[in-house]
XYZ file of C-alpha atoms in Angstrom:
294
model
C -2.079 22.846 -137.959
C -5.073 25.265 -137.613
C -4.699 28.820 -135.524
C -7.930 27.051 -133.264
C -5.802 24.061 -132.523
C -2.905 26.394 -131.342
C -5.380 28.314 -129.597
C -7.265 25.550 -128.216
C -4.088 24.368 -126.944
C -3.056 27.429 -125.231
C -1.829 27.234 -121.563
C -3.316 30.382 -119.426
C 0.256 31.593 -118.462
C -1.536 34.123 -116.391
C -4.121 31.841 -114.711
C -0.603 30.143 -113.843
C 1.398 33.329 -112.502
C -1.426 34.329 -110.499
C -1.698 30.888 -108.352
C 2.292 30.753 -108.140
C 2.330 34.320 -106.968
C -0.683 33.127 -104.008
C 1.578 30.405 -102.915
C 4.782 32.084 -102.586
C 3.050 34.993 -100.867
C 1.315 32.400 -98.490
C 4.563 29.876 -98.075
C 6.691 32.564 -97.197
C 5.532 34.110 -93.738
C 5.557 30.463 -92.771
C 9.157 29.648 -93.811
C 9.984 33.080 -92.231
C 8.764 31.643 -88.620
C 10.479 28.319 -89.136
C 13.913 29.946 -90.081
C 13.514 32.362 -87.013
C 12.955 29.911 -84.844
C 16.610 28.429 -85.465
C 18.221 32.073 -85.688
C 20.776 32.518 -82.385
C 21.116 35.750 -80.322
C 21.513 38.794 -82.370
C 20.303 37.201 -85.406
C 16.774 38.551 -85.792
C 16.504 42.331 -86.773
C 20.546 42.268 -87.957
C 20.903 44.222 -90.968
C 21.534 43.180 -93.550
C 18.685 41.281 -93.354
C 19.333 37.464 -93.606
C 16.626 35.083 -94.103
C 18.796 32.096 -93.507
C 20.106 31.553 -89.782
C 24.158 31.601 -89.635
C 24.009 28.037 -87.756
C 20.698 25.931 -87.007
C 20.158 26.482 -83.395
C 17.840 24.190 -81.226
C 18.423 26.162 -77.766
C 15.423 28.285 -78.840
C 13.335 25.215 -78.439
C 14.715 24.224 -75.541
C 14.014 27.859 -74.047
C 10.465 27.861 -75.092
C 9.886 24.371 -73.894
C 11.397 25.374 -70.009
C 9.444 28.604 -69.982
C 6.231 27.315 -70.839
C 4.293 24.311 -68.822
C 4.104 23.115 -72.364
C 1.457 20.189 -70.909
C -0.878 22.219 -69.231
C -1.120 24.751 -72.401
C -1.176 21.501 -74.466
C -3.766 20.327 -72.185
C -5.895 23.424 -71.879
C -5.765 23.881 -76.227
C -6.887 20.155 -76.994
C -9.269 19.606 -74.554
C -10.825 23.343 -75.252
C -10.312 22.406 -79.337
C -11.974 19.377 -79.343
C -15.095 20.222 -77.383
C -15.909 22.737 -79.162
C -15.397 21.200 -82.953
C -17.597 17.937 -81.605
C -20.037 20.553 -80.248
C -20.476 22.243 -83.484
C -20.935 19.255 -85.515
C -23.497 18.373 -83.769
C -25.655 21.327 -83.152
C -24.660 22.590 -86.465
C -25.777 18.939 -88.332
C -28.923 19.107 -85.909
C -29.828 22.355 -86.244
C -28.839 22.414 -90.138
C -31.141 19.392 -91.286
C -34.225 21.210 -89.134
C -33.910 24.304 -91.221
C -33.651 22.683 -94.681
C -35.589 19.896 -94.284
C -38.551 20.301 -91.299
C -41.358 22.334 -91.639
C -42.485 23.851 -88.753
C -43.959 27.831 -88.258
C -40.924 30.577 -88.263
C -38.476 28.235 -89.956
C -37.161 31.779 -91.535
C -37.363 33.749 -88.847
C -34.832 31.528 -87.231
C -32.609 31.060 -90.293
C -32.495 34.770 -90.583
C -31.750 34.934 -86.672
C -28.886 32.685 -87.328
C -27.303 34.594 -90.039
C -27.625 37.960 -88.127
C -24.914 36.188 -85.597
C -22.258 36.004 -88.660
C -22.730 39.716 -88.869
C -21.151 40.774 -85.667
C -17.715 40.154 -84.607
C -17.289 37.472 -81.985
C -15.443 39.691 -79.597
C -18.294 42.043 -79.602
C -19.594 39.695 -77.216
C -17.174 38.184 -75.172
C -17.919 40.981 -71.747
C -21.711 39.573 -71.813
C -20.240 36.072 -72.017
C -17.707 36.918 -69.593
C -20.448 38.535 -66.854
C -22.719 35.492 -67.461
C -19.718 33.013 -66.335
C -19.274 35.120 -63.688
C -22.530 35.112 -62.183
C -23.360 31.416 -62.815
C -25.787 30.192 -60.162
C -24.297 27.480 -58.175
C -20.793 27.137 -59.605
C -17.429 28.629 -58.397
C -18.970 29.801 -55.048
C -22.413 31.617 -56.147
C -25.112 31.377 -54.105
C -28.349 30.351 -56.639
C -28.497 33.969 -57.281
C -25.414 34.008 -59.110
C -23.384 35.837 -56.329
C -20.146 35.623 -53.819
C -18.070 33.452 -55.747
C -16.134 33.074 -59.845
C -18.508 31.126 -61.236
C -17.861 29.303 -64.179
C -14.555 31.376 -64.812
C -12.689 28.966 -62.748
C -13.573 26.450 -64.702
C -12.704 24.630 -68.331
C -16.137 25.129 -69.248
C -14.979 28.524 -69.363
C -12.671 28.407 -72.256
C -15.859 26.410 -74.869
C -19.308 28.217 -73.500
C -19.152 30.765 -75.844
C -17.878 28.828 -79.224
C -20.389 26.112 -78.394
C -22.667 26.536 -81.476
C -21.615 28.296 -84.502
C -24.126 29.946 -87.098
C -21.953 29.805 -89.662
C -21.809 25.881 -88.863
C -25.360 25.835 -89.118
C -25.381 27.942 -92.025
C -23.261 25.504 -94.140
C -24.727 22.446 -93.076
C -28.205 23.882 -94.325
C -27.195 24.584 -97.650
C -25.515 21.383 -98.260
C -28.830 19.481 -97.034
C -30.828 21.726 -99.408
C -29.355 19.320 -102.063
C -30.084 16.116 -101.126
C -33.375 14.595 -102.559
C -36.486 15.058 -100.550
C -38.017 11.814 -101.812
C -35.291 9.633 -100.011
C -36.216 11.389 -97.279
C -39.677 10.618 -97.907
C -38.733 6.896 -98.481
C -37.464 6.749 -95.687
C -40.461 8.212 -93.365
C -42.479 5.509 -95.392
C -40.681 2.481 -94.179
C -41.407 3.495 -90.124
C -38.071 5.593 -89.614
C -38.409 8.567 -87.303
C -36.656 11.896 -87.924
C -33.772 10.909 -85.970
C -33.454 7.989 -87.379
C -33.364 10.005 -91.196
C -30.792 12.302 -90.101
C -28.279 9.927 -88.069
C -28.588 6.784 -91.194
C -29.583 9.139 -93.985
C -28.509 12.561 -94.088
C -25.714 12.859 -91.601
C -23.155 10.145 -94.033
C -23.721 12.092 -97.043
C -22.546 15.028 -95.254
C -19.557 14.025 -94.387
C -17.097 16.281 -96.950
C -18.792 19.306 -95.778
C -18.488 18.244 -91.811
C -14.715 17.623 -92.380
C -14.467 20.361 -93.778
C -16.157 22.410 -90.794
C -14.688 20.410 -88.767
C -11.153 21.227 -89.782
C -11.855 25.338 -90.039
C -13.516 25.181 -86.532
C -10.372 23.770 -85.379
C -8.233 26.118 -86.484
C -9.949 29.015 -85.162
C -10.515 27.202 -81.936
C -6.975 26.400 -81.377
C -5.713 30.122 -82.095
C -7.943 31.582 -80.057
C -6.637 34.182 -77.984
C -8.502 37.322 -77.496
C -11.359 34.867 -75.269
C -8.679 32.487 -73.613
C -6.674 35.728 -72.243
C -9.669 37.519 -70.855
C -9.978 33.802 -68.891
C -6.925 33.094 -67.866
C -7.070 36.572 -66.160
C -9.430 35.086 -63.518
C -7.573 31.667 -63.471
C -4.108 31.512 -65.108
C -4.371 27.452 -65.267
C -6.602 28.071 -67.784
C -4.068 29.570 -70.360
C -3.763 27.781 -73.689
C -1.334 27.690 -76.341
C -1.241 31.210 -78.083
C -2.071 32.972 -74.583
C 1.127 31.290 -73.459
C 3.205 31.760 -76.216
C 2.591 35.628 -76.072
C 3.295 35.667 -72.273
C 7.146 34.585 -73.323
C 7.693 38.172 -74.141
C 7.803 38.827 -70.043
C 10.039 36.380 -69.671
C 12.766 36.425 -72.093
C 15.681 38.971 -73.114
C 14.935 41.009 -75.456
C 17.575 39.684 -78.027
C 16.326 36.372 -77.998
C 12.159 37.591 -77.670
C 11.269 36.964 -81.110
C 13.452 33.717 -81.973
C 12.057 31.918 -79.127
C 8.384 33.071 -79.889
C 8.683 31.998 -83.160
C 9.799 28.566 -81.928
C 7.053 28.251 -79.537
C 4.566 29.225 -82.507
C 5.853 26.371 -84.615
C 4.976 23.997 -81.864
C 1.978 25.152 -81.767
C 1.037 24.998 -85.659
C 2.240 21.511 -85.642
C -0.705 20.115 -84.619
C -2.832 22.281 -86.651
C -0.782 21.183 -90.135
C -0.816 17.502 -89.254
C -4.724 17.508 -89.373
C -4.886 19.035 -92.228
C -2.818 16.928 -94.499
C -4.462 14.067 -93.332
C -8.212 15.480 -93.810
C -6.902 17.569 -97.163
C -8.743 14.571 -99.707
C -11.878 15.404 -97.723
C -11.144 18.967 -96.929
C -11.038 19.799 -100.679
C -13.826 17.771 -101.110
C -16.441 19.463 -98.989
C -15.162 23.126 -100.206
C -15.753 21.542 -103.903
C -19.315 20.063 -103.121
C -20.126 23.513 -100.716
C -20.021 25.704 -103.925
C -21.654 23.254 -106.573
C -25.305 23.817 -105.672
């Protein structure tokens, strides 16, 4: 046997250590929660440190489960979660097939306006967003001049306004209709089909890895929100989602049992969250696969 057989033959150990090393570091944390969340009193923080509990305790759940209104969070998440993922489909397939495939005058001003949004932190903006709820004409008790009442921050609209339409949404949609093949497009105009027609029968299947994929990653960070859905629930605590709620157990709880119980509640509210994503994983891979061809 040749040395370029053996060589072509070679398995990259490294290539090999390097992925096993990313999965144990991300696996971890998450079988760290799980185990905490069966851990008893005086378990967490004992020393030595054990990362098994002594006996698999469920009272943790139950705890979390009586000190949260686990349907109202439940509520408040979802219906929050899924507005805003269908809402940046939409304007982000919409907007997305206008900038790659329309001509029209300042085409690139706008793209460029859209990727200047990716370059700020989202929470640089949420005391504008917050003022503008506030002072919604007509809603919560204003007068049309936006004054003597709440506003919107009474209401669920309050938890989606601001995570409405996404630019990086947009941005990925764009780049993934930059591929497909002006001359169907064409074809298409040709035979007596308007633009709306093109994008809903034409463009919009062939997108569908990619919108799974945005799909799923716009649920994730819509579910764990917490930074906006506090700063709500200040002004109307039946407004409190998931994470908000799931933080708040600190203020209830002994401190002994703070951290088992949290971790508990936190594994409730991942559930959901890992569910979707096995079942979209074919297509989630997919679309992250097809994103980075072009």
């Amino acid at each position: 046997m040749t040395g370029s057989g053996r060589r072509g033959r070679r398995r990259p150990w490294g290539a090999y250590a390097v992925v096993a090393t990313g999965a144990v570091l991300t696996v971890v944390p998450f079988l760290d929660m799980l185990l905490t969340s069966f851990k008893g009193p005086g378990e967490f923080g004992k020393l030595p440190f054990r990362f098994f509990p002594q006996a698999f305790d469920l009272s943790n759940y139950r705890t979390a489960l009586h000190q949260l209104n686990l349907p109202l969070l439940f509520r408040n998440s979802v219906v929050a979660t899924v507005v805003i993922t269908g809402s940046t489909l939409v304007t982000s397939a919409l907007a997305g097939y206008a900038l790659a495939k329309l001509r029209f005058p300042g085409r690139e001003l706008v793209f460029r306006l859209v990727l200047s949004t990716m370059m700020f932190p989202p929470f640089l903006f949420f005391v504008p967003h917050f003022l503008i709820l506030v002072h919604w004409p007509g809603a919560g008790g204003n007068d049309l001049l936006g004054r003597g009442g709440a506003g919107l921050t009474v209401s669920v609209a309050a938890l989606v306004m601001p995570f409405l339409v996404s630019g990086f949404g947009i941005f990925l949609m764009r780049q993934f209709m930059l591929s497909l093949p002006d001359d169907m497009l064409e074809a298409a105009r040709l035979d007596g089909a308007g633009e709306f027609t093109v994008w809903w029968r034409i463009v919009l299947p062939q997108t569908k890895p990619v919108a799974v994929t945005l799909a799923l990653l716009t649920f994730v960070n819509a579910w764990n929100e917490y930074i906006w859905a506090l700063l709500v629930s200040t002004a109307n605590p039946r407004l409190m989602t998931l994470p908000v709620g799931i933080q708040m157990l600190q203020s209830y709880l002994d401190p002994d049992r703070m951290v088992p119980v949290m971790m508990a509640g936190l594994v409730l509210s991942v559930l959901p969250v890992l569910l979707l994503f096995l079942l979209l994983q074919k297509h989630y891979l997919r679309g992250v696969l097809l994103s980075g061809l072009k």
